[in-house]
Short mmCIF file of N, CA and C in Angstrom, two decimals:
data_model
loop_
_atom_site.label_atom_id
_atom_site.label_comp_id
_atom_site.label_asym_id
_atom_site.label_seq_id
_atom_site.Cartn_x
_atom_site.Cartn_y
_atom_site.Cartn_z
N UNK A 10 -56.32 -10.68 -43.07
CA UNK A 10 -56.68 -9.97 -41.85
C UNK A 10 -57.40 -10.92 -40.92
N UNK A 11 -57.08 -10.60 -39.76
CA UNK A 11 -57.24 -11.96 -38.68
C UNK A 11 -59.02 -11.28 -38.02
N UNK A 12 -59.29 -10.06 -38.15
CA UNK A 12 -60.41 -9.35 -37.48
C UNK A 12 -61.06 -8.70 -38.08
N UNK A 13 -62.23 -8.33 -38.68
CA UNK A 13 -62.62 -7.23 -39.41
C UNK A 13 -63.90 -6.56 -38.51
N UNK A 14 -63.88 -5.29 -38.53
CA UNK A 14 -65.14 -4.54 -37.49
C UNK A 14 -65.97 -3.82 -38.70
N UNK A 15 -67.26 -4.31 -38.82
CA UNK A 15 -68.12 -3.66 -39.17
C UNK A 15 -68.55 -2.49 -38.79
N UNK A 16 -69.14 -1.71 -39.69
CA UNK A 16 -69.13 -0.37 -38.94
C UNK A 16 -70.13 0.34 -39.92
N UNK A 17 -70.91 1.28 -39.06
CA UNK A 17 -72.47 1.51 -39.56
C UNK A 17 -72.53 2.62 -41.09
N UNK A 18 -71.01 2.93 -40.64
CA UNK A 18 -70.59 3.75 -41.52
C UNK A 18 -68.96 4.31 -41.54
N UNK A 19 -68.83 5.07 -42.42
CA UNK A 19 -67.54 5.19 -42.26
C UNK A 19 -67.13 6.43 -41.51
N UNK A 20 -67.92 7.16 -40.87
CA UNK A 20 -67.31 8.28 -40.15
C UNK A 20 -67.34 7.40 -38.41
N UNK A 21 -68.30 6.44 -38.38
CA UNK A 21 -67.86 5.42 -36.87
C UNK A 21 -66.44 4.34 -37.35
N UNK A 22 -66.13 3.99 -38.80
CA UNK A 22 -65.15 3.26 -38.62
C UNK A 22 -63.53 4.34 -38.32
N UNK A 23 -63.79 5.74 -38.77
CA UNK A 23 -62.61 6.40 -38.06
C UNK A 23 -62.90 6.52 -36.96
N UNK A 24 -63.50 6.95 -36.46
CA UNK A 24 -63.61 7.02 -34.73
C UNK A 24 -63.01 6.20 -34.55
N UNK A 25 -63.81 4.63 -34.22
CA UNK A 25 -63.37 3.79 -33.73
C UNK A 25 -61.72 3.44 -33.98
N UNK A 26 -61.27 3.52 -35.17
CA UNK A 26 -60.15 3.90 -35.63
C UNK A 26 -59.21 4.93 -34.89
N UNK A 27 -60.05 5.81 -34.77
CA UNK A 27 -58.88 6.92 -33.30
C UNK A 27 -58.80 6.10 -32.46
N UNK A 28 -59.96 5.76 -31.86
CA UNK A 28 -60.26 5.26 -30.40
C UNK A 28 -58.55 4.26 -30.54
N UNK A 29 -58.60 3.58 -31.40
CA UNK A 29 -57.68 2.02 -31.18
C UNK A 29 -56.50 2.55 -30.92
N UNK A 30 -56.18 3.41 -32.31
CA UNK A 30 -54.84 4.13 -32.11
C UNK A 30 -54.60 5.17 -30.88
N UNK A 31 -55.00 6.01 -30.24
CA UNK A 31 -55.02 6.78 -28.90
C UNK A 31 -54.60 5.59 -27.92
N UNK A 32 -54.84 4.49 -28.14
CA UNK A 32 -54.99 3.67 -26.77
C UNK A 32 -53.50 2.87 -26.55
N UNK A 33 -53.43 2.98 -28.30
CA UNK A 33 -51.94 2.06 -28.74
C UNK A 33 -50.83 2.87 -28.72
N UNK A 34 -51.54 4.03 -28.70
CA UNK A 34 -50.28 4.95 -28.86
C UNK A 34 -49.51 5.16 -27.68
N UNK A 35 -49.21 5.04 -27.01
CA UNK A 35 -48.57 5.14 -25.69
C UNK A 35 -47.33 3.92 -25.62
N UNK A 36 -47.61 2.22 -26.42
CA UNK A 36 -47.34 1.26 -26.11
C UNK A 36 -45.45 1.59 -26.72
N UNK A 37 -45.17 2.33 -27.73
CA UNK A 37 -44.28 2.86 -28.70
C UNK A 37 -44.33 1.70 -29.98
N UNK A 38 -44.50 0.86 -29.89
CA UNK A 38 -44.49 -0.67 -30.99
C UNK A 38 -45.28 -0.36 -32.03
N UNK A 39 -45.26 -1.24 -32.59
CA UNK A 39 -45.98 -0.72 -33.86
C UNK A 39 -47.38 -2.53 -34.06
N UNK A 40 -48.58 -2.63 -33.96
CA UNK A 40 -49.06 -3.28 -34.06
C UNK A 40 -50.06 -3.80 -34.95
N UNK A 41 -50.82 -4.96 -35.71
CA UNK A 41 -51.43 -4.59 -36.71
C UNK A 41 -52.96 -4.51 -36.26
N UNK A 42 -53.82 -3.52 -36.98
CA UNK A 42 -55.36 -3.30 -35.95
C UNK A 42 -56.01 -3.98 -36.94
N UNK A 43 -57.28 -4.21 -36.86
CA UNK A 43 -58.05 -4.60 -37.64
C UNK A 43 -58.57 -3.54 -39.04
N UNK A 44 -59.11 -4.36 -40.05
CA UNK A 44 -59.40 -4.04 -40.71
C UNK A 44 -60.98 -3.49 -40.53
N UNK A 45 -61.31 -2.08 -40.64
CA UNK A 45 -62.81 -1.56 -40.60
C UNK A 45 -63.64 -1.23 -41.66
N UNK A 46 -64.67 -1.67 -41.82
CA UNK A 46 -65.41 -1.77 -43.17
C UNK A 46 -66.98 -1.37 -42.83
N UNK A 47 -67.23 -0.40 -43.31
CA UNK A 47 -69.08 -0.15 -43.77
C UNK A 47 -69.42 -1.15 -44.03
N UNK A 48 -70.28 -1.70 -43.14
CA UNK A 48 -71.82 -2.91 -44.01
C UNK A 48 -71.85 -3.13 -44.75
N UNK A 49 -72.28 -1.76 -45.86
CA UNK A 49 -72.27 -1.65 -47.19
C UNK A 49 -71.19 -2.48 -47.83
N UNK A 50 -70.14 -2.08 -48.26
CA UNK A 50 -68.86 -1.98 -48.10
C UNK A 50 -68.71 -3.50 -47.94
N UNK A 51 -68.71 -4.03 -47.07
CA UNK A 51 -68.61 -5.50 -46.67
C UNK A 51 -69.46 -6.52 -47.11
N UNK A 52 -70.84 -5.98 -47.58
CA UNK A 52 -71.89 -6.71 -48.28
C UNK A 52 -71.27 -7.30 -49.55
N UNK A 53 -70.82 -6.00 -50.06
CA UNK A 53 -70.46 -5.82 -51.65
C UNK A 53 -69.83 -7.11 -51.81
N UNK A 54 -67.96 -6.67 -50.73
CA UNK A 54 -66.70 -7.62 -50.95
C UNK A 54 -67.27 -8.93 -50.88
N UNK A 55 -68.18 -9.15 -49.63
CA UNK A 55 -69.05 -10.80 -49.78
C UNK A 55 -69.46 -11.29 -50.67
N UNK A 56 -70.63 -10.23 -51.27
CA UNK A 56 -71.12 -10.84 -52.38
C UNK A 56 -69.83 -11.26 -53.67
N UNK A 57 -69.36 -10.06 -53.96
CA UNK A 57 -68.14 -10.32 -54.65
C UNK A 57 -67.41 -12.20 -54.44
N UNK A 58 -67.28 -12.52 -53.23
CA UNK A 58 -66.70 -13.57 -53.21
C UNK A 58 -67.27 -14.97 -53.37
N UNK A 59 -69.11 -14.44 -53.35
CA UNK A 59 -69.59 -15.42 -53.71
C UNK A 59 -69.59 -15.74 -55.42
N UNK A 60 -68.69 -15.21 -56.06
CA UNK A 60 -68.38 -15.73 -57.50
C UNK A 60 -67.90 -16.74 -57.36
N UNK A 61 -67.36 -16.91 -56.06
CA UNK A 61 -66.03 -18.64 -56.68
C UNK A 61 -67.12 -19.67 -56.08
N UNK A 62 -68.38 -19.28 -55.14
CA UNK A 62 -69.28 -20.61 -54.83
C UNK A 62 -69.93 -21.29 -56.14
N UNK A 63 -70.31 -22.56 -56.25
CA UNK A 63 -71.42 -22.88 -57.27
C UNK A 63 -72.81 -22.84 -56.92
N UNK A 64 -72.99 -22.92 -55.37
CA UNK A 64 -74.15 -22.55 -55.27
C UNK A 64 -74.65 -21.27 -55.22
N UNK A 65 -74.13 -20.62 -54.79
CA UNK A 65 -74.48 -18.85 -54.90
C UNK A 65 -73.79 -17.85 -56.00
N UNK A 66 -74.09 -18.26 -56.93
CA UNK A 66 -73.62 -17.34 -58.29
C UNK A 66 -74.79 -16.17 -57.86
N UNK A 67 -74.12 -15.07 -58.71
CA UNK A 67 -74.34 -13.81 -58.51
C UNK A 67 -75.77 -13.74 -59.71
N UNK A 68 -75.94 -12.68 -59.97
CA UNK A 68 -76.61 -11.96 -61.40
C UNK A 68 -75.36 -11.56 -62.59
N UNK A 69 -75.45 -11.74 -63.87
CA UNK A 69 -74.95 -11.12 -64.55
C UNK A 69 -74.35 -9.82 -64.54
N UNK A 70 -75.36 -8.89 -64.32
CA UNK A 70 -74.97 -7.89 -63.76
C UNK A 70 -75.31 -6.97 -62.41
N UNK A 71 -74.96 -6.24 -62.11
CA UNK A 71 -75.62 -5.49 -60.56
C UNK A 71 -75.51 -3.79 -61.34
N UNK A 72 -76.81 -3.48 -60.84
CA UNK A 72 -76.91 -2.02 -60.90
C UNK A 72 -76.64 -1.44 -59.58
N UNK A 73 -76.85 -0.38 -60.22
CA UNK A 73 -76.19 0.76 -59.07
C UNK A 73 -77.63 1.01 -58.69
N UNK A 74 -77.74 2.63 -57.68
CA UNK A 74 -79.23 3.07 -57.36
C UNK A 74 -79.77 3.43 -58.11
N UNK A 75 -78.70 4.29 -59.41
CA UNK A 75 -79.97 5.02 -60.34
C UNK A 75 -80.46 4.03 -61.06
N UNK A 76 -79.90 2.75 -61.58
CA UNK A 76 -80.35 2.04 -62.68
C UNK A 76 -81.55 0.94 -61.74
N UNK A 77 -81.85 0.59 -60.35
CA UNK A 77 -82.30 0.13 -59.93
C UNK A 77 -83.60 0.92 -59.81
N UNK A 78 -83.72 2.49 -59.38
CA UNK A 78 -84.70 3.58 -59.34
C UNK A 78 -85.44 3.67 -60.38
N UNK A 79 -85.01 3.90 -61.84
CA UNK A 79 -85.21 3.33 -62.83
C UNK A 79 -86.22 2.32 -63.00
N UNK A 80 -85.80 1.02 -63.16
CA UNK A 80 -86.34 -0.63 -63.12
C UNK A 80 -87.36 -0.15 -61.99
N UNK A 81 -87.32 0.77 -61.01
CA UNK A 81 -88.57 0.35 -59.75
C UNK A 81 -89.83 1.37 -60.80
N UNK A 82 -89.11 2.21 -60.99
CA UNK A 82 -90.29 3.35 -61.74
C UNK A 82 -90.89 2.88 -62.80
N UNK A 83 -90.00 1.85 -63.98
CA UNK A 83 -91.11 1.23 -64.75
C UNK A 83 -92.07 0.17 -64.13
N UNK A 84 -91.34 -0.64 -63.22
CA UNK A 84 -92.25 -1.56 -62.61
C UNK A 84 -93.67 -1.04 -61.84
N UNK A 85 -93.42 -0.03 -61.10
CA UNK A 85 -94.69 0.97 -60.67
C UNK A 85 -95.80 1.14 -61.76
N UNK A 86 -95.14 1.75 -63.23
CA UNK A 86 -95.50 2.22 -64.40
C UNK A 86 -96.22 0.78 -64.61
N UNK A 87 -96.22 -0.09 -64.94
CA UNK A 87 -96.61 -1.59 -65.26
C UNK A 87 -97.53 -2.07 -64.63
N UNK A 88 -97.70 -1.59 -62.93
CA UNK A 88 -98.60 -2.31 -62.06
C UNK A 88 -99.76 -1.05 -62.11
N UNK A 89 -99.94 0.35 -62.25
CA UNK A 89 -100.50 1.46 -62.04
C UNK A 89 -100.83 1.97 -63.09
N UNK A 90 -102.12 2.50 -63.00
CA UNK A 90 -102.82 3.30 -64.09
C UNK A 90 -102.04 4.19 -64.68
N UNK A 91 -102.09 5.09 -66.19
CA UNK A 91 -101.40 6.31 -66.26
C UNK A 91 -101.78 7.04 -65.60
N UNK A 92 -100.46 8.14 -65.13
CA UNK A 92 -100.73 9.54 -64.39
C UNK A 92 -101.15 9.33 -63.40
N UNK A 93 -101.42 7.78 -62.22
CA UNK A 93 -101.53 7.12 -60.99
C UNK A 93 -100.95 8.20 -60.12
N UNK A 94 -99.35 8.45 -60.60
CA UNK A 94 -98.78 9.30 -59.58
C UNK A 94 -97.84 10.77 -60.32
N UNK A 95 -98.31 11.30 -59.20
CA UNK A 95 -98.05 13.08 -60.31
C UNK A 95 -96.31 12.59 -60.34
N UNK A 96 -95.48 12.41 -59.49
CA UNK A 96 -94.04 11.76 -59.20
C UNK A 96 -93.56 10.50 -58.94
N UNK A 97 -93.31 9.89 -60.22
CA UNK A 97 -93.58 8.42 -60.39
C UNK A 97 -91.85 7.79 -59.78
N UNK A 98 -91.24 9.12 -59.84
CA UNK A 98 -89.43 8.27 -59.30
C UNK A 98 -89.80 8.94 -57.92
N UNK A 99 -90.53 9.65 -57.27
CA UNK A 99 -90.27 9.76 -55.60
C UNK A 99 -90.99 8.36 -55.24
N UNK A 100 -92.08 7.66 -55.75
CA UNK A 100 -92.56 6.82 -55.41
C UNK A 100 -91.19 5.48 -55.73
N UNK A 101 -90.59 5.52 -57.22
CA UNK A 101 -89.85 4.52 -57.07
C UNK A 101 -88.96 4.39 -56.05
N UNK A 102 -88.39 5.72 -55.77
CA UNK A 102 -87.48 6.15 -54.88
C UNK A 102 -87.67 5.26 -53.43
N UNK A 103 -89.46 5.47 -52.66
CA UNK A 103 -89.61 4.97 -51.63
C UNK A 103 -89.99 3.55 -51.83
N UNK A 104 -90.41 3.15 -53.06
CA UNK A 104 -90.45 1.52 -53.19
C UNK A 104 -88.78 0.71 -53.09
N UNK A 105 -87.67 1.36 -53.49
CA UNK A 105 -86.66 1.07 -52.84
C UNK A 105 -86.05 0.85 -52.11
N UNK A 106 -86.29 1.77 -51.16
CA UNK A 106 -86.23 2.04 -50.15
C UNK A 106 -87.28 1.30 -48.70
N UNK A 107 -88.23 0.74 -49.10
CA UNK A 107 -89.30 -0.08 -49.00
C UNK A 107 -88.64 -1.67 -48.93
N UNK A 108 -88.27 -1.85 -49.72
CA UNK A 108 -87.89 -3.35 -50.57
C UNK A 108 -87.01 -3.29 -49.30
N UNK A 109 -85.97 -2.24 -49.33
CA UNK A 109 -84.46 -2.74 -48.39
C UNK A 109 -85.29 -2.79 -46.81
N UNK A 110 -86.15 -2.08 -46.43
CA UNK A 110 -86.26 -1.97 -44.96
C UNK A 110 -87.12 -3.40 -45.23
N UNK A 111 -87.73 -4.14 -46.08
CA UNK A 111 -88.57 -5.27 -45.99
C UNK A 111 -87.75 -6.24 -45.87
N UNK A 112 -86.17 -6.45 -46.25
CA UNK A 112 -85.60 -7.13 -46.55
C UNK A 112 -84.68 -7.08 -44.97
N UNK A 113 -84.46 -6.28 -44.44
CA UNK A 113 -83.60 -5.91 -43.73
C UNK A 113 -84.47 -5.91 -42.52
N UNK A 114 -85.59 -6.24 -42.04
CA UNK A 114 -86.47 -6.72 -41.13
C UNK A 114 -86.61 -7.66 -41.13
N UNK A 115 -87.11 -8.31 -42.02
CA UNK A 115 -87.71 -9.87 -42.77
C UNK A 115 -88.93 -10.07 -41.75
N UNK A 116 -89.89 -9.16 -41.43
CA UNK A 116 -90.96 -9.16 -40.76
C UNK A 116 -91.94 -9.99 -41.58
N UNK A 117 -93.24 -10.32 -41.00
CA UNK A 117 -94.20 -10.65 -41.60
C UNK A 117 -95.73 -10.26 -41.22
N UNK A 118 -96.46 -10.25 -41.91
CA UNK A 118 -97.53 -9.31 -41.52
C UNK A 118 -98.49 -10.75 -41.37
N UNK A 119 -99.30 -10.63 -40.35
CA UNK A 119 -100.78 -11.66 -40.72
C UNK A 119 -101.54 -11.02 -41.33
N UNK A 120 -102.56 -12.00 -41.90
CA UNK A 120 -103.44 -10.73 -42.46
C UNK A 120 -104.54 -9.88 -41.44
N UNK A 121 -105.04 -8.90 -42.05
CA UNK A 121 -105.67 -8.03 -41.29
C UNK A 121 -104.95 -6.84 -41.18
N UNK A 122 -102.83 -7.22 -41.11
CA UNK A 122 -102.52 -6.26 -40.36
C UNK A 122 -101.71 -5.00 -41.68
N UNK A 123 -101.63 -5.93 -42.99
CA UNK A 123 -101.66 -5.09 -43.70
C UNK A 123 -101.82 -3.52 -43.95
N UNK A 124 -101.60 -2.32 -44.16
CA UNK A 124 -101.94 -1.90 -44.81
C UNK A 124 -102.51 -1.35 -46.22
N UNK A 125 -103.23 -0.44 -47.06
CA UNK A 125 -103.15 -0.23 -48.30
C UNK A 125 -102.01 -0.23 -49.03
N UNK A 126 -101.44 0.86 -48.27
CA UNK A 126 -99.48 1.46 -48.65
C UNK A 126 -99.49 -0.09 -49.32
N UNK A 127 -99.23 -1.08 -48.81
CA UNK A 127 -97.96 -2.42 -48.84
C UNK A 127 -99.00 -3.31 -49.36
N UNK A 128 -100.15 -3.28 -49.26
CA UNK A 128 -100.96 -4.02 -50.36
C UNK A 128 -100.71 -3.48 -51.58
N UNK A 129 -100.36 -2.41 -51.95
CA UNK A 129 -100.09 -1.61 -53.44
C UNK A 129 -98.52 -1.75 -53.66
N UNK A 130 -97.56 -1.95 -52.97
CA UNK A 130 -96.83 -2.22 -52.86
C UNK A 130 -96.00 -3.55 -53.21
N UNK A 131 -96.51 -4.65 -52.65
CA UNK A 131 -96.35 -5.98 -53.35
C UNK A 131 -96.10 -6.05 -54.50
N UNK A 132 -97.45 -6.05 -55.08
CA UNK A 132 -97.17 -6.20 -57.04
C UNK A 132 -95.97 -5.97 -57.23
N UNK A 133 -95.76 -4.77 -57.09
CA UNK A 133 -95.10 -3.93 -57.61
C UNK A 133 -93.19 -4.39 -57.42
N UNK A 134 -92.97 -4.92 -56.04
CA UNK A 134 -92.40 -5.95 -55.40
C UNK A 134 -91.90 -6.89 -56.52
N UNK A 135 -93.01 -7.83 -56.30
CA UNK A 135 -93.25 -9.09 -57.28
C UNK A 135 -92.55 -8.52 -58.82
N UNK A 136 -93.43 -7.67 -59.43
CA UNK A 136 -92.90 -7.27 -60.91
C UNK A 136 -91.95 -6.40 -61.00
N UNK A 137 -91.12 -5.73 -60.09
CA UNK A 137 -90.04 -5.52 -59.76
C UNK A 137 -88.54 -6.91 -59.72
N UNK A 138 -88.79 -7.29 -58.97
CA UNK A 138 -88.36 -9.13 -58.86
C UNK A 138 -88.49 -9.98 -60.18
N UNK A 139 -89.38 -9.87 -60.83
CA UNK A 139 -89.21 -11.02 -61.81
C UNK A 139 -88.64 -9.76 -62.85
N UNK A 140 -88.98 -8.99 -63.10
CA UNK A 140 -88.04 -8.03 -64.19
C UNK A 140 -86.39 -8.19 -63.75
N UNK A 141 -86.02 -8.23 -62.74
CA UNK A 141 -84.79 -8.42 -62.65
C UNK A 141 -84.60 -10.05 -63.05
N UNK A 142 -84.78 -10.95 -62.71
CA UNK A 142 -84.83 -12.47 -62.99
C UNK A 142 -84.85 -12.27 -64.23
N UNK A 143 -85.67 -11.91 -64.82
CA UNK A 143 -86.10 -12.16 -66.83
C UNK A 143 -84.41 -11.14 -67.08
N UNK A 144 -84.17 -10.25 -66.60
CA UNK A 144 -82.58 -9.63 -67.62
C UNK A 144 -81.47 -9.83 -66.46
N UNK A 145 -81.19 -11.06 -66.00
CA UNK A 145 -80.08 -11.45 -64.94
C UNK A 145 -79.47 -10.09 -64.35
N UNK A 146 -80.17 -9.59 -63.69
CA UNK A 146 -79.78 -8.05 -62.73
C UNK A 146 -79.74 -8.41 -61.26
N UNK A 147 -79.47 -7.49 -60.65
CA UNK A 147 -79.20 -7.82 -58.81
C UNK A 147 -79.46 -6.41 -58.91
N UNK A 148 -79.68 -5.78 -57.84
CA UNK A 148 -79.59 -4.41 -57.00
C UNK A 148 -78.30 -5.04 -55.56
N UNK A 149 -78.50 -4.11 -55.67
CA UNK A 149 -77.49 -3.61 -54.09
C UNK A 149 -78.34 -4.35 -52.87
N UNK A 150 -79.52 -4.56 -52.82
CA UNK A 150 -80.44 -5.25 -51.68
C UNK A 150 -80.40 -6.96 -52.22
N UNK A 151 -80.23 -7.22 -53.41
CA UNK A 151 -80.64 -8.88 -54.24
C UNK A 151 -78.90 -9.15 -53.17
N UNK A 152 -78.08 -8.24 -53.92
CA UNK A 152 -76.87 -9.16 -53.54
C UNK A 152 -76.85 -9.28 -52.09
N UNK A 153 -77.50 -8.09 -51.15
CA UNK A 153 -76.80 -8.43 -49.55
C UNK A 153 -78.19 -9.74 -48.84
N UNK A 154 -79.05 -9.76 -49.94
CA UNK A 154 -79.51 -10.60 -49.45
C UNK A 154 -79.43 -12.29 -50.23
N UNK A 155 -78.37 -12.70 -50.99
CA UNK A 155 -78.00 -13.75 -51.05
C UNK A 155 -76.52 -13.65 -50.23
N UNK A 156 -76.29 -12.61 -49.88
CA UNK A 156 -75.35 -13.38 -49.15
C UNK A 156 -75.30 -13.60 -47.47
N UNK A 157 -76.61 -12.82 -47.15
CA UNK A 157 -77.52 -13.29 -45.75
C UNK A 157 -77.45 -14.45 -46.11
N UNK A 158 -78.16 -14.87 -47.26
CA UNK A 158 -78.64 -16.17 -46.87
C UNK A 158 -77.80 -17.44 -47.33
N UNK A 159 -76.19 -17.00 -47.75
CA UNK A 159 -75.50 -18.28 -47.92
C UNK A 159 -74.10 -17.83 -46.78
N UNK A 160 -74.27 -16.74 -45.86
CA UNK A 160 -73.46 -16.96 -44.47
C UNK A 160 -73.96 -18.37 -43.52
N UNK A 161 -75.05 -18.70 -43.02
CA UNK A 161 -75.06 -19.73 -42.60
C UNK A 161 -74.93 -20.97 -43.14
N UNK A 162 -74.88 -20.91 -44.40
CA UNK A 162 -74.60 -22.26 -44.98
C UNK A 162 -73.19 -22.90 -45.18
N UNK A 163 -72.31 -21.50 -44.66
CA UNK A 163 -70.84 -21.95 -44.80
C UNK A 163 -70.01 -21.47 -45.91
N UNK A 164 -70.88 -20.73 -46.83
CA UNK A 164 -70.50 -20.54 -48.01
C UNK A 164 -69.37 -19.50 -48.15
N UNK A 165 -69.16 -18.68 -47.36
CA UNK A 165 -68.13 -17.45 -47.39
C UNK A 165 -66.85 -17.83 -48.01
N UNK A 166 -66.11 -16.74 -48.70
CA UNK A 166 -65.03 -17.36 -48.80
C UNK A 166 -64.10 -16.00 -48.34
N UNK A 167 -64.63 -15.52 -47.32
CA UNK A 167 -64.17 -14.24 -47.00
C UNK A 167 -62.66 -14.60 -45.91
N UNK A 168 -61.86 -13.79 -46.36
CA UNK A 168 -60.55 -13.83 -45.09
C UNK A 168 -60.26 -13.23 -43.73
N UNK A 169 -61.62 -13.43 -42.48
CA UNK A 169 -60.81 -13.00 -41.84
C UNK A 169 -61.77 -14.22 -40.66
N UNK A 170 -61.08 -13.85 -39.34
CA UNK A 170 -60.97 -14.97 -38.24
C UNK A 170 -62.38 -14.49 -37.13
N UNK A 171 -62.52 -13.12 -37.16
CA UNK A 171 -63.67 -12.60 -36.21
C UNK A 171 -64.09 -11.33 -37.08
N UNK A 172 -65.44 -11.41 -36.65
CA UNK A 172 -66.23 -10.41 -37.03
C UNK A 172 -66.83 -9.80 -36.36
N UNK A 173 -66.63 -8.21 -36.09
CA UNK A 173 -67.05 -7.35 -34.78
C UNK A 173 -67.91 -6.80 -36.01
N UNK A 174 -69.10 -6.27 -34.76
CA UNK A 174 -70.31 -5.31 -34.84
C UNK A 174 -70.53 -4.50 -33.89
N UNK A 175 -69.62 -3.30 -34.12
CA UNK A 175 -69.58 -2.64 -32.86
C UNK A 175 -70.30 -1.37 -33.03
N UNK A 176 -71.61 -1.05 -32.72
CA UNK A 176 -72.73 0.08 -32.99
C UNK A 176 -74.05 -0.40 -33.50
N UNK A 177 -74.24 -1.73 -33.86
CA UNK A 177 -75.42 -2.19 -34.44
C UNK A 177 -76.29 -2.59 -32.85
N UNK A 178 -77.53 -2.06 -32.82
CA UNK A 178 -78.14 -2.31 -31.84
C UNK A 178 -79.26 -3.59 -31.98
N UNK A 179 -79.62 -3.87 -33.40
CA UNK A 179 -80.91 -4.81 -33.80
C UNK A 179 -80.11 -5.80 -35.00
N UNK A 180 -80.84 -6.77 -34.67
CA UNK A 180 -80.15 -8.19 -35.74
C UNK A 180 -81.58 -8.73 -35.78
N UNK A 181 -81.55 -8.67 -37.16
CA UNK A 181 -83.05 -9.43 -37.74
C UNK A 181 -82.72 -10.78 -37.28
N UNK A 182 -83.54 -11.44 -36.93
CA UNK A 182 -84.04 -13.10 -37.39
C UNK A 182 -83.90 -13.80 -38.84
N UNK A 183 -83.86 -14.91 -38.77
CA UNK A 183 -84.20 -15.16 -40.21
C UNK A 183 -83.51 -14.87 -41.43
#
């Protein structure tokens, strides 16, 4: 495929998908459109292709959300007193969820500007992170973020010629 359009999701990659076809449809020919793919979706196939790099090997294995929700709830469990929290998976739940918006910003705080929340948070981060390292695991956030970070290095071995982002309004730095 010579084009692929990212897309925030898959109910904008049909749209956009009508949109092409409505426009083509008139021409009578038959033409080939691009291929449209969820983020998600496109993270994955990337990471996926970083198997054939030597510098960007994957994890052994990749969990899904529940087995990652999981790993966050013992890691919580590890950094926190017993009975710390009356709902120890809504908290893993938002430390997940946490991790990806930290990752997916790549902000940085000076100090001062901290809060408690994300001062309690860290550890938890940290021993989250090396528990995956010690049993060769990835989450769904490890893989899209090695393969952030081996797109500029050239590393892709993905097939196509242009890459549209058509609905994304913000592009992290970094």
């Amino acid at each position: 495929a010579g084009t692929v359009v990212l897309t925030v999701n898959v109910r904008e990659g049909r749209r956009l998908g009508g949109h092409l076809s409505a426009r083509l449809g008139g021409t009578g020919g038959t033409v080939a459109g691009p291929e449209m793919v969820p983020l998600g979706a496109w993270l994955a196939q990337a990471s996926d292709q970083l198997c054939f790099s030597d510098e960007w090997q994957p994890a052994a294995h990749q969990m899904y959300r529940f087995a990652a929700s999981q790993r966050w709830e013992h890691s919580i469990g590890q950094c926190e007193e017993e009975g710390y929290f009356p709902d120890a998976g809504q908290a893993a739940r938002l430390a997940c969820e946490a991790d990806t918006l930290r990752d997916e910003w790549s902000n940085e705080l000076t100090p001062g500007e901290a809060s408690v929340d994300f001062e309690r948070f860290m550890p938890w981060r940290a021993h989250y992170g090396q528990s995956l390292d010690r049993a060769d695991l990835a989450d769904g956030n490890r893989a899209a973020r090695r393969v952030l970070k081996a797109a500029p290095a050239g590393s892709s071995h993905m097939r196509y010629r242009h890459l549209c982002t058509p609905g994304f309004s913000e592009v992290a730095s970094g």
